[in-house]
PDB file of C-alpha atoms in Angstrom:
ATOM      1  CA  UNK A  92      85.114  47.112-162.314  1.00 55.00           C
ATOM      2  CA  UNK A  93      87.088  45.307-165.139  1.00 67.00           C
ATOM      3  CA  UNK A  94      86.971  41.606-165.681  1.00 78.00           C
ATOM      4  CA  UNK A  95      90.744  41.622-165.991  1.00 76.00           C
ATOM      5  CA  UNK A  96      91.231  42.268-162.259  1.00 79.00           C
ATOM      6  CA  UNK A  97      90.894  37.998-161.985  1.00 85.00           C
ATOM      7  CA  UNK A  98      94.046  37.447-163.526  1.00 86.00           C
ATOM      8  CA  UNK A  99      97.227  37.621-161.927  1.00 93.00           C
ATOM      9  CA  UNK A 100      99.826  41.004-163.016  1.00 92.00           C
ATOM     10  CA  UNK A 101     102.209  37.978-164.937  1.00 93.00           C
ATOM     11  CA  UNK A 102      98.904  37.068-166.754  1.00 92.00           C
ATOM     12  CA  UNK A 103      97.961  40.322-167.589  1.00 92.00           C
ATOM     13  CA  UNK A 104     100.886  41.417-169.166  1.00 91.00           C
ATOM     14  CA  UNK A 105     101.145  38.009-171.174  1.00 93.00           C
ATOM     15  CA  UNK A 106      98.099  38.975-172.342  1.00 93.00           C
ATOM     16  CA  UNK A 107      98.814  42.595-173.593  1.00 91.00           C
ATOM     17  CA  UNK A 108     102.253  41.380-175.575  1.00 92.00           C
ATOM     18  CA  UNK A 109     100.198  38.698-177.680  1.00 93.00           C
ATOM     19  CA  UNK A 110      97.071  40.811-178.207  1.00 93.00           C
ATOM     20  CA  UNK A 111      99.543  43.107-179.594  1.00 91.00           C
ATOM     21  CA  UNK A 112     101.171  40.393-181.665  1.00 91.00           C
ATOM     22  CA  UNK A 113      98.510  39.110-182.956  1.00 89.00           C
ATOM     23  CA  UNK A 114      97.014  42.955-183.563  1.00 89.00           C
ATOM     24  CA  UNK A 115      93.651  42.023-181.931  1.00 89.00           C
ATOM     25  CA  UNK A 116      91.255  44.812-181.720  1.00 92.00           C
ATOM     26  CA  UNK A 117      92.405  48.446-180.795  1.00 93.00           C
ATOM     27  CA  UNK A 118      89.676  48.286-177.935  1.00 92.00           C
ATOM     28  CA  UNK A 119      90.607  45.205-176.445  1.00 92.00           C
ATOM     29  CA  UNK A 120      94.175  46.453-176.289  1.00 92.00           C
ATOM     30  CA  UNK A 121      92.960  49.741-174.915  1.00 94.00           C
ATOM     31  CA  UNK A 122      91.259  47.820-172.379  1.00 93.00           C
ATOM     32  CA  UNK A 123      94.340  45.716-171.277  1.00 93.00           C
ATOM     33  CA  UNK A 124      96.435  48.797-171.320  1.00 93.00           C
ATOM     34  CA  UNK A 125      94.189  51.144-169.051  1.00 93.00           C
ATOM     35  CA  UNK A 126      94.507  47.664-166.864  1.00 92.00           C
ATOM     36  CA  UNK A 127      97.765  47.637-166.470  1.00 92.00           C
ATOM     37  CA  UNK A 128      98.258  51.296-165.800  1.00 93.00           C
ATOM     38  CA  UNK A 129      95.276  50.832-162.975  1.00 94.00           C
ATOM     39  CA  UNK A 130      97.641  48.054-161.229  1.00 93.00           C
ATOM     40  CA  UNK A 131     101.249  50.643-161.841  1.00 94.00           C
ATOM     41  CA  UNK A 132     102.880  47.824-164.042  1.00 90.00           C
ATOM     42  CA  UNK A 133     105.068  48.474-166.702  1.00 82.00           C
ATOM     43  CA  UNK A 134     104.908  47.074-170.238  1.00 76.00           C
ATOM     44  CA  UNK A 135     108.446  46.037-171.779  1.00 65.00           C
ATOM     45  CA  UNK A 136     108.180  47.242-175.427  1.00 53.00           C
ATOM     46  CA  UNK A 137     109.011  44.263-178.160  1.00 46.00           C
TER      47      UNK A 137
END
């Protein structure tokens, strides 16, 4: 099971948009996407 499952979906998402911002590692992004698919959220694109 994922750490990420501690933070809230608002958090999570928050998370993805400034990983990808900041271009953090393609794994940790990979990570927070697969995440987010788990929980059925959707990621607005910007």
């Amino acid at each position: 099971m994922s750490s990420l499952v501690i933070l809230s979906d608002q958090d999570l998402l928050d998370v993805f948009v400034k990983a990808k911002k900041y271009q953090l590692e393609v794994m940790f992004i990979d990570t927070l996407l697969t995440e987010i698919e788990r929980r059925g959220l959707n990621v607005v694109a910007g």
